Short mmCIF file of N, CA and C in Angstrom, two decimals:
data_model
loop_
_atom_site.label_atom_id
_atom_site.label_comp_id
_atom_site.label_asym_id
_atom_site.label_seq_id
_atom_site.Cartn_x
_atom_site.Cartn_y
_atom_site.Cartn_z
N UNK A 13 47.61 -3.79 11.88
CA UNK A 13 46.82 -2.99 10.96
C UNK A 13 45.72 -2.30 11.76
N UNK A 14 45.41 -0.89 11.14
CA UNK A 14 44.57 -0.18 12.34
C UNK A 14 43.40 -0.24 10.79
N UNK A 15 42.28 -0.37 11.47
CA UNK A 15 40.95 -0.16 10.76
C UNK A 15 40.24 1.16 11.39
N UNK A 16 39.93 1.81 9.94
CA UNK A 16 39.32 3.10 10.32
C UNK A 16 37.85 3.37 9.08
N UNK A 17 36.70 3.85 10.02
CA UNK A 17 35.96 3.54 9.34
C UNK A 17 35.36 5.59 9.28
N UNK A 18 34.71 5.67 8.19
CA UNK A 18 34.68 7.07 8.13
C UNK A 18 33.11 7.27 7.29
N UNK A 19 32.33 8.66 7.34
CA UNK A 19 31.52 8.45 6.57
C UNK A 19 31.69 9.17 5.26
N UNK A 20 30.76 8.75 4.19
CA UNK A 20 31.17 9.27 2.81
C UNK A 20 30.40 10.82 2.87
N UNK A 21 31.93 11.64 2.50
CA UNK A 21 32.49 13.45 2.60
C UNK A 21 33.08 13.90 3.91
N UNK A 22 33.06 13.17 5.04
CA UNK A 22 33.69 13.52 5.99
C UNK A 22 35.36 13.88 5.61
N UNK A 23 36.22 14.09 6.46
CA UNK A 23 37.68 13.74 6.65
C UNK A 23 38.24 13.00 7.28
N UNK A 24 39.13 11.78 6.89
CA UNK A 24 39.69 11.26 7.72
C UNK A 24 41.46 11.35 8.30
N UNK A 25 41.94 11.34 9.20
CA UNK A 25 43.43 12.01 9.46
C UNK A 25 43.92 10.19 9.69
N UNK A 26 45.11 9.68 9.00
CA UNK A 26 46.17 8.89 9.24
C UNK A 26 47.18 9.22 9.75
N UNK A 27 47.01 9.08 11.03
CA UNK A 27 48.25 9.77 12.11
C UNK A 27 49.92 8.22 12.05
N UNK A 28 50.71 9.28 11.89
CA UNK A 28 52.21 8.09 11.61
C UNK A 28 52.41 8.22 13.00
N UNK A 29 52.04 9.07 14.27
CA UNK A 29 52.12 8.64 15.51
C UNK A 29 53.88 8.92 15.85
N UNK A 30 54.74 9.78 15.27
CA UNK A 30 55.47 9.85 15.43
C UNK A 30 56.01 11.65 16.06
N UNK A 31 56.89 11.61 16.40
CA UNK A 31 57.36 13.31 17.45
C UNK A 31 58.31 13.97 16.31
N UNK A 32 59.63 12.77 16.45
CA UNK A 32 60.71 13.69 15.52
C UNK A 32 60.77 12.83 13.95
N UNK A 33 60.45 13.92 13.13
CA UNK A 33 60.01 13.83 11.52
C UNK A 33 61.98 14.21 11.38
N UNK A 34 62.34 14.63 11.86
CA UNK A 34 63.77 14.96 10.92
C UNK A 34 64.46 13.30 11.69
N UNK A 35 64.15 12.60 12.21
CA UNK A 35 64.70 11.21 12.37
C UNK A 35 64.45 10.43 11.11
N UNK A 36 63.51 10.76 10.29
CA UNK A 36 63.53 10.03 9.38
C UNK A 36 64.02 10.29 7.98
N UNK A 37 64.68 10.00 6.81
CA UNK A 37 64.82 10.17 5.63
C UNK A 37 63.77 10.70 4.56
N UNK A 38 62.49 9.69 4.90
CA UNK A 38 61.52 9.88 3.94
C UNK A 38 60.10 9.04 4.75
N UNK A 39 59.06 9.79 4.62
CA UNK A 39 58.06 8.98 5.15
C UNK A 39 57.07 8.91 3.55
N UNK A 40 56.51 7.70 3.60
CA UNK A 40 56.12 7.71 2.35
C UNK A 40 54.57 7.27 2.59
N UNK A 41 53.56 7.56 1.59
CA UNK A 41 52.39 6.94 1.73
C UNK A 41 51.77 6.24 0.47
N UNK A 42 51.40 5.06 0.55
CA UNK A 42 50.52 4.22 -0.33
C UNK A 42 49.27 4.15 -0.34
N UNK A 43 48.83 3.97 -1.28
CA UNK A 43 47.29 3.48 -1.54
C UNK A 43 47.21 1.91 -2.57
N UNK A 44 47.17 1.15 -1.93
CA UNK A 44 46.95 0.02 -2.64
C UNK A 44 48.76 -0.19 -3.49
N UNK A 45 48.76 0.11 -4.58
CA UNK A 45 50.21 0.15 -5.03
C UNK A 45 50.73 1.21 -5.37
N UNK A 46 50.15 2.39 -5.04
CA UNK A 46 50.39 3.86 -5.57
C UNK A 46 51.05 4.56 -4.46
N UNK A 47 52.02 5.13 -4.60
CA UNK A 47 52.43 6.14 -3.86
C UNK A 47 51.68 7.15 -3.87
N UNK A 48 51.03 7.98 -3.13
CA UNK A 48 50.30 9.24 -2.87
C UNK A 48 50.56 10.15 -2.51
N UNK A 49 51.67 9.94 -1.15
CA UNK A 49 52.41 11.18 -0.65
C UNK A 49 53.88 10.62 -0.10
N UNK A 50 54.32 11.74 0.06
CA UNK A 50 56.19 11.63 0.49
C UNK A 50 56.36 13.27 1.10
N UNK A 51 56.86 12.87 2.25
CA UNK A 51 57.82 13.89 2.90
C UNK A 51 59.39 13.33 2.68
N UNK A 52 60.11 14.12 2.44
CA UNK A 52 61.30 14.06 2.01
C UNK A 52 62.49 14.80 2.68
N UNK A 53 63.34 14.31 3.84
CA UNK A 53 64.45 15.38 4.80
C UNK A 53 65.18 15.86 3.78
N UNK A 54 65.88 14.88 2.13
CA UNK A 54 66.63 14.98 1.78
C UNK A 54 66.68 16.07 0.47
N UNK A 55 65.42 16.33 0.12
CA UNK A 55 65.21 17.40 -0.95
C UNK A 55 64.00 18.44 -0.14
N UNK A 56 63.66 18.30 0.94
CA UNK A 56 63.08 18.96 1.93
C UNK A 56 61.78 19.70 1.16
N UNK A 57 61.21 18.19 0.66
CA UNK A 57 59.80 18.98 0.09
C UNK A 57 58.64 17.65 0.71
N UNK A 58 57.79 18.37 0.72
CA UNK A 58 56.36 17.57 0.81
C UNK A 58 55.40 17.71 -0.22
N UNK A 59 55.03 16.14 -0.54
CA UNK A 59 54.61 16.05 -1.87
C UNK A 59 53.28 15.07 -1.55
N UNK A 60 52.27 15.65 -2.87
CA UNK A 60 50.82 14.84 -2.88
C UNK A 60 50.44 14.63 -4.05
N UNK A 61 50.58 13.25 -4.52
CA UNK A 61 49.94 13.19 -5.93
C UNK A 61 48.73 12.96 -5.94
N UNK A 62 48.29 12.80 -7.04
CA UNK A 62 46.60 12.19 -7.86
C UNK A 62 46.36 10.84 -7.50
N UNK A 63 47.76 9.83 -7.91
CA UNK A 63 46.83 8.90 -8.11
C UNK A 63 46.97 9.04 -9.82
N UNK A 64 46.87 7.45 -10.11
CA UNK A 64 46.83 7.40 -11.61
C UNK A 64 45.86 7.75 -12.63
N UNK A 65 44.49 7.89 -11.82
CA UNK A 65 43.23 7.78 -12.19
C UNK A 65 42.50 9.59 -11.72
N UNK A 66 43.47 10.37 -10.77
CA UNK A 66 43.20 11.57 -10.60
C UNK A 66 42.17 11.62 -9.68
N UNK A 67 41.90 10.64 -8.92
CA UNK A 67 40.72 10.22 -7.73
C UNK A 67 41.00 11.31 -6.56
N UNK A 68 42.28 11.61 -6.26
CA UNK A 68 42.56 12.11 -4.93
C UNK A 68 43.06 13.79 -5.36
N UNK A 69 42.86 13.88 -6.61
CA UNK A 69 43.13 15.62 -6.90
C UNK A 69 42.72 16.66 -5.76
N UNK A 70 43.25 17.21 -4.97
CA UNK A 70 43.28 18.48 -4.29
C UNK A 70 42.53 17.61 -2.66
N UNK A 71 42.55 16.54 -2.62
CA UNK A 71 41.94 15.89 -1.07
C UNK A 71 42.58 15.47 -0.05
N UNK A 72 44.29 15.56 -0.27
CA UNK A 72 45.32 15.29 0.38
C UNK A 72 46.03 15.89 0.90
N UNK A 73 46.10 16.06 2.53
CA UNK A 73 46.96 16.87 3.00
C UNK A 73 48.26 16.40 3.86
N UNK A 74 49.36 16.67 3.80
CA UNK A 74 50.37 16.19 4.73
C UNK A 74 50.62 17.39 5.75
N UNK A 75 51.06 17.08 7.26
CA UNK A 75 50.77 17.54 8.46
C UNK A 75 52.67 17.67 8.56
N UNK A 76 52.77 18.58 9.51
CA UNK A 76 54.63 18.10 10.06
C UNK A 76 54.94 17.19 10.16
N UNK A 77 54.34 16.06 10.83
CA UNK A 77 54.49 14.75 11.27
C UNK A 77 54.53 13.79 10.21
N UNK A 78 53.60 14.38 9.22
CA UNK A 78 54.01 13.26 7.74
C UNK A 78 52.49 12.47 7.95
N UNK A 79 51.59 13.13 8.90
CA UNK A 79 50.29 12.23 9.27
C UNK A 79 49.08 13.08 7.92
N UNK A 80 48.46 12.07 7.62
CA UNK A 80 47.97 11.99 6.26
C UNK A 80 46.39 12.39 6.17
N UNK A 81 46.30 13.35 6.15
CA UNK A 81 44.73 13.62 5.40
C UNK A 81 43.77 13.62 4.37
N UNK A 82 42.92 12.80 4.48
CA UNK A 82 42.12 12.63 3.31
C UNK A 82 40.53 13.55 3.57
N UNK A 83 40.64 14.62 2.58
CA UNK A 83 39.48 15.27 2.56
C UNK A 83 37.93 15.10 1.90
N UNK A 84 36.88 15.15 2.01
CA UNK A 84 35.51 15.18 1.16
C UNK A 84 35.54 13.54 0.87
N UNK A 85 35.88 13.18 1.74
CA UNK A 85 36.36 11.03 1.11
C UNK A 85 35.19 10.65 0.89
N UNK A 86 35.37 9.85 0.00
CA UNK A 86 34.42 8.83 -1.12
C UNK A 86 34.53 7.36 -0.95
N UNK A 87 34.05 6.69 -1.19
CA UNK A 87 33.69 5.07 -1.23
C UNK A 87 34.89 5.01 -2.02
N UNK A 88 35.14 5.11 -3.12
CA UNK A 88 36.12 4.43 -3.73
C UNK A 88 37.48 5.07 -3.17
N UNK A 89 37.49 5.92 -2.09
CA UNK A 89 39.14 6.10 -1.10
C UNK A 89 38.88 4.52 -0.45
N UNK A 90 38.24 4.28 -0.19
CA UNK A 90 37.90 2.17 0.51
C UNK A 90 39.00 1.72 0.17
N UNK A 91 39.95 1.37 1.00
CA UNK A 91 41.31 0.20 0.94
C UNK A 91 41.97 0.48 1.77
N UNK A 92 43.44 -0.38 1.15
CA UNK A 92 44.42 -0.10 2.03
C UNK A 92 45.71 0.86 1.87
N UNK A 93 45.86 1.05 2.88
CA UNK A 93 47.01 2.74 3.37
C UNK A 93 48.14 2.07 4.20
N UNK A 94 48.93 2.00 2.93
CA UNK A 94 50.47 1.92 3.88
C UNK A 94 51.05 2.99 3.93
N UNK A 95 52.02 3.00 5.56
CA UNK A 95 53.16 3.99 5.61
C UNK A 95 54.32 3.26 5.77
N UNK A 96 55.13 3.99 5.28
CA UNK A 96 56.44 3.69 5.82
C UNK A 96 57.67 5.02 5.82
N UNK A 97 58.27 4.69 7.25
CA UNK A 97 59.02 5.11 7.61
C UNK A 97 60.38 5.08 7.60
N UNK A 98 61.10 5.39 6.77
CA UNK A 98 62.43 5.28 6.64
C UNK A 98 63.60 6.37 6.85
N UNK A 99 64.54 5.28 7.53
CA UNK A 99 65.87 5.85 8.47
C UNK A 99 66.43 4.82 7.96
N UNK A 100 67.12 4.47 8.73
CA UNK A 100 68.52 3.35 8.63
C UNK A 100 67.47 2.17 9.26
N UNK A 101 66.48 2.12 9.46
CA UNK A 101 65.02 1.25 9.25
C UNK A 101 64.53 1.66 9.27
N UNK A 102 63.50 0.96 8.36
CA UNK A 102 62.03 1.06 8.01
C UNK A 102 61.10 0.57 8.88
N UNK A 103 60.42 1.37 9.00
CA UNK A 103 59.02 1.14 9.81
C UNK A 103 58.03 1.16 8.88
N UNK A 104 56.79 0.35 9.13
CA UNK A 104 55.77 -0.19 8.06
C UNK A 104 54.40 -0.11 8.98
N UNK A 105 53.29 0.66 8.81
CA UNK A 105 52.05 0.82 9.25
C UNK A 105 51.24 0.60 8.17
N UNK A 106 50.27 0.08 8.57
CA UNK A 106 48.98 -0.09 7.66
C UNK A 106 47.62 0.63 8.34
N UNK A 107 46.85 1.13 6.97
CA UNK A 107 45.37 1.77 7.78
C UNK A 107 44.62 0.70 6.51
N UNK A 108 43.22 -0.01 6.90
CA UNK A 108 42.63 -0.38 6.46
C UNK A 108 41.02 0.94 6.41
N UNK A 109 41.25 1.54 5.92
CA UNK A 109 39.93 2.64 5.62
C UNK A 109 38.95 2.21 4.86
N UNK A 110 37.77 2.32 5.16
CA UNK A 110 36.11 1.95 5.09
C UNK A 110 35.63 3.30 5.02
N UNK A 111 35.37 3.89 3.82
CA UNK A 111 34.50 4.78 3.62
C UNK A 111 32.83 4.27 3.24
N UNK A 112 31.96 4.96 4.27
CA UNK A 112 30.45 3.90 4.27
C UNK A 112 29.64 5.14 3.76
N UNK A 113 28.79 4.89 2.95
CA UNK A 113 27.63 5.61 1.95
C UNK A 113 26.52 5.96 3.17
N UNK A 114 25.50 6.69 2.99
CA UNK A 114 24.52 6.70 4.24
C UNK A 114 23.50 5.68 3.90
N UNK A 115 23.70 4.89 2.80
CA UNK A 115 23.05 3.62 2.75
C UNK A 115 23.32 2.60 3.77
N UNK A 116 24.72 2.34 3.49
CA UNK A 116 25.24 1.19 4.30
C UNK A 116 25.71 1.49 6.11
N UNK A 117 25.81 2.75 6.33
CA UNK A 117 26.70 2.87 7.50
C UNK A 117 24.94 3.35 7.85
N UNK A 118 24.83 3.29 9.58
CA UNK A 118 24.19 4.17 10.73
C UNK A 118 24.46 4.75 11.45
N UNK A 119 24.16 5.82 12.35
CA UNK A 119 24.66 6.53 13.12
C UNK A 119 24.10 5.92 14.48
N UNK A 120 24.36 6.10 15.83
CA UNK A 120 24.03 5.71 16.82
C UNK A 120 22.14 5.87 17.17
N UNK A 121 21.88 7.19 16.60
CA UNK A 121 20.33 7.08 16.83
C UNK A 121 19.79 6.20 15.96
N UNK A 122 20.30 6.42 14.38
CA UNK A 122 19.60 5.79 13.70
C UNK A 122 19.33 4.05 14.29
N UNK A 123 20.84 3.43 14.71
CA UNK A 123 20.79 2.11 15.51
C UNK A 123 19.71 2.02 16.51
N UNK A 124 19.64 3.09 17.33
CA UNK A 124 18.44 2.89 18.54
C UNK A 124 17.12 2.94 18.10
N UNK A 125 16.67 3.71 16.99
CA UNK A 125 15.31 3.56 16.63
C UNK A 125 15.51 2.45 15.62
N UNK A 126 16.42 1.58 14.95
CA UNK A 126 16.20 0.27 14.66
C UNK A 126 15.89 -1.17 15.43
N UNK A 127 16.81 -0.79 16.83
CA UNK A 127 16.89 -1.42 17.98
C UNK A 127 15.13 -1.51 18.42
N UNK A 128 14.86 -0.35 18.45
CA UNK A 128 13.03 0.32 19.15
C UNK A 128 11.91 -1.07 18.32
N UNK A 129 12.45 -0.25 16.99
CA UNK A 129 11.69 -0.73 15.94
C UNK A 129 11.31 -2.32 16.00
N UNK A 130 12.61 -2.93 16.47
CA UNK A 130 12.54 -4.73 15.89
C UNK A 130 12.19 -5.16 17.27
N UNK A 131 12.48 -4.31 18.02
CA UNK A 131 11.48 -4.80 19.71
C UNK A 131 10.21 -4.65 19.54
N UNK A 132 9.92 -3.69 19.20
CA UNK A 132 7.73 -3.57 18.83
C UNK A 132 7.18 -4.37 17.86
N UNK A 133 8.09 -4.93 16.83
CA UNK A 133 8.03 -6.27 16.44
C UNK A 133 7.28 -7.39 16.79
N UNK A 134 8.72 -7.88 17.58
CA UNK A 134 9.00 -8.77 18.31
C UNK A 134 7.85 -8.63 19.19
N UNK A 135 7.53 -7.83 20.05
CA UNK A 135 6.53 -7.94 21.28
C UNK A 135 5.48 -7.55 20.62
N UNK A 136 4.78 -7.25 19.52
CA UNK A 136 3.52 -7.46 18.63
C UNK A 136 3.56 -8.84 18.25
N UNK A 137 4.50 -9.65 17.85
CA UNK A 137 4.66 -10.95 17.47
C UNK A 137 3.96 -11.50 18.40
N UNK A 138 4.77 -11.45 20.03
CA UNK A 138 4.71 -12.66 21.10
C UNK A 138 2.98 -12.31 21.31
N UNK A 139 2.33 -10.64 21.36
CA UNK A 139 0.79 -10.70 21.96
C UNK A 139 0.26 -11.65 20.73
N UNK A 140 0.58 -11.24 19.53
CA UNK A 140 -0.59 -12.30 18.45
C UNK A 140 -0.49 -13.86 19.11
N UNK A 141 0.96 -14.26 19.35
CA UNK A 141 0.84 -15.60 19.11
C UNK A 141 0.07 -15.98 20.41
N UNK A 142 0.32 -15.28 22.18
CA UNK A 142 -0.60 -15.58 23.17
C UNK A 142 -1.96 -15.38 23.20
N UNK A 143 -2.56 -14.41 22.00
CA UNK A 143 -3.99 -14.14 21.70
C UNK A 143 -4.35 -15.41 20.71
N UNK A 144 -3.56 -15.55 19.67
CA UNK A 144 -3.69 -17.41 18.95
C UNK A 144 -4.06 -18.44 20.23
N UNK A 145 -3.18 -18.59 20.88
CA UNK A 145 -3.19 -19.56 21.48
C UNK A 145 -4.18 -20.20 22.62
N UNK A 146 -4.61 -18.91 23.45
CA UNK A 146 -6.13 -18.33 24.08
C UNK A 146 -7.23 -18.72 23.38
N UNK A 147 -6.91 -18.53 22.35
CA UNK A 147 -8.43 -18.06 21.27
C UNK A 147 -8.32 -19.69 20.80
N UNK A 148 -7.51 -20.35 20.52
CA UNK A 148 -7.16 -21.55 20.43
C UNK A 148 -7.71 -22.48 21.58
N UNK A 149 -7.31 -22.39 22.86
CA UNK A 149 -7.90 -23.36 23.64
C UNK A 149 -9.06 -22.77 24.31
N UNK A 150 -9.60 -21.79 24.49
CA UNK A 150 -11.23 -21.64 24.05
C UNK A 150 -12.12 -21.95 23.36
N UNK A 151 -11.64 -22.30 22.44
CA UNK A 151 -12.29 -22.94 21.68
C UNK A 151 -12.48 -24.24 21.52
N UNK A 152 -11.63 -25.16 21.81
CA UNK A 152 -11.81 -26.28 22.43
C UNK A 152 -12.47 -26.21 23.66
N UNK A 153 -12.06 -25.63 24.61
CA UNK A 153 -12.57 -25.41 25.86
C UNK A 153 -14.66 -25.59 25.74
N UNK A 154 -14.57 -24.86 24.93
CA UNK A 154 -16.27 -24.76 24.27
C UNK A 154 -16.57 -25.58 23.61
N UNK A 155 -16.14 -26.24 22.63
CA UNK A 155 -16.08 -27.35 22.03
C UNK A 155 -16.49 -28.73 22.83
N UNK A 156 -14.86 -28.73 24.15
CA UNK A 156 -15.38 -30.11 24.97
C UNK A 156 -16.67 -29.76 25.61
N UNK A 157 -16.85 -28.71 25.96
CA UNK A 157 -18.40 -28.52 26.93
C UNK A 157 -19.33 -28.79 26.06
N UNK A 158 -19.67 -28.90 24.59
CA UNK A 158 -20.76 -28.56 23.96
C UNK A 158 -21.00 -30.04 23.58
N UNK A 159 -19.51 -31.41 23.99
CA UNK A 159 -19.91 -32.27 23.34
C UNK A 159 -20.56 -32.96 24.80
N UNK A 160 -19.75 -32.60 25.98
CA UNK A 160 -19.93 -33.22 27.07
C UNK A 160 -21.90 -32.53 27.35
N UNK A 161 -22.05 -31.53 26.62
CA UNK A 161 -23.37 -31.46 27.43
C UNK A 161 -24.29 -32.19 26.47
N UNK A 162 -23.42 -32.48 24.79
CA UNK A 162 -24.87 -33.32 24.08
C UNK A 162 -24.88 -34.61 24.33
N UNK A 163 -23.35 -34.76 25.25
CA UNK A 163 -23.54 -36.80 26.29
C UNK A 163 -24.44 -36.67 26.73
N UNK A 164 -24.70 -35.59 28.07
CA UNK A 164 -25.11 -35.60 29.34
C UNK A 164 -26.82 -35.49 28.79
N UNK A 165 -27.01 -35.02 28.23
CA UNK A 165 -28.75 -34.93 27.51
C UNK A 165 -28.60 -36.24 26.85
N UNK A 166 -28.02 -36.64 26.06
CA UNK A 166 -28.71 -38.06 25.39
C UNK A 166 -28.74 -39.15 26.31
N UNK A 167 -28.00 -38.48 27.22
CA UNK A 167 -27.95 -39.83 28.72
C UNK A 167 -29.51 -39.80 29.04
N UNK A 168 -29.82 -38.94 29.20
CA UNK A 168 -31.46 -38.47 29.78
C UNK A 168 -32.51 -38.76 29.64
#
């Protein structure tokens, strides 16, 4: 199974990875349990449906190869994409497609100024806690001197 991850309105292409399309009978495409598209040697048409629900109206394109385009894709294109290839065998591919919202997905900069971000954090964290800890035994530090000098006078 190939995983393909895409962002939401981009296009994504499902390549069948194949040369000669007249070797096969029929290449067919699924969505979950729906047929979506079919190239056909034997009535020599190429075909793109809806979908039961009319989700994929006018976003589907088939290529010579029978390799599968999904246009303006949406979160709910999210699943799985079978092909299959049929001759005198069948061949069976799967695409697992992830369409990501600009909520959920990042882009590479956006990652590096998150990356930036949780480091200046982090190294604001570590100065507080070595300025705590300073400020901490200084204060003892002053503390033992102030008791050791009210010994050293009552010794007197």
């Amino acid at each position: 199974m190939k995983s393909v991850s895409v962002m939401e309105g981009d296009s994504v292409t499902l390549n069948t990875d194949i040369t000669e399309v007249q070797k096969y009978l029929s290449i067919q495409w699924m969505f979950r349990s729906t047929r979506i598209a079919e190239v056909s040697r034997l009535t020599q048409t190429n075909l793109t449906y809806v979908g039961p629900d009319g989700r994929l109206r006018d976003r589907l394109k088939l290529d010579q190869t029978g390799s599968l385009t999904i246009t303006n894709t949406r979160t709910t294109d999210s699943g799985l994409y079978k092909l299959s290839l049929i001759s005198r065998e069948t061949k069976c591919k799967s695409f697992n497609v992830t369409v990501c919202d600009d909520i959920h997905c990042c882009g590479f900069i956006e990652a590096v100024i998150r990356l930036a971000l949780f480091a200046l954090v982090g190294v604001a964290t570590i100065a507080f806690l070595v300025y705590d800890v300073r400020s901490t035994r200084s204060e003892l530090n002053r503390a033992e001197e102030s008791r050791s000098h009210r010994q050293t006078v009552s010794l007197k």
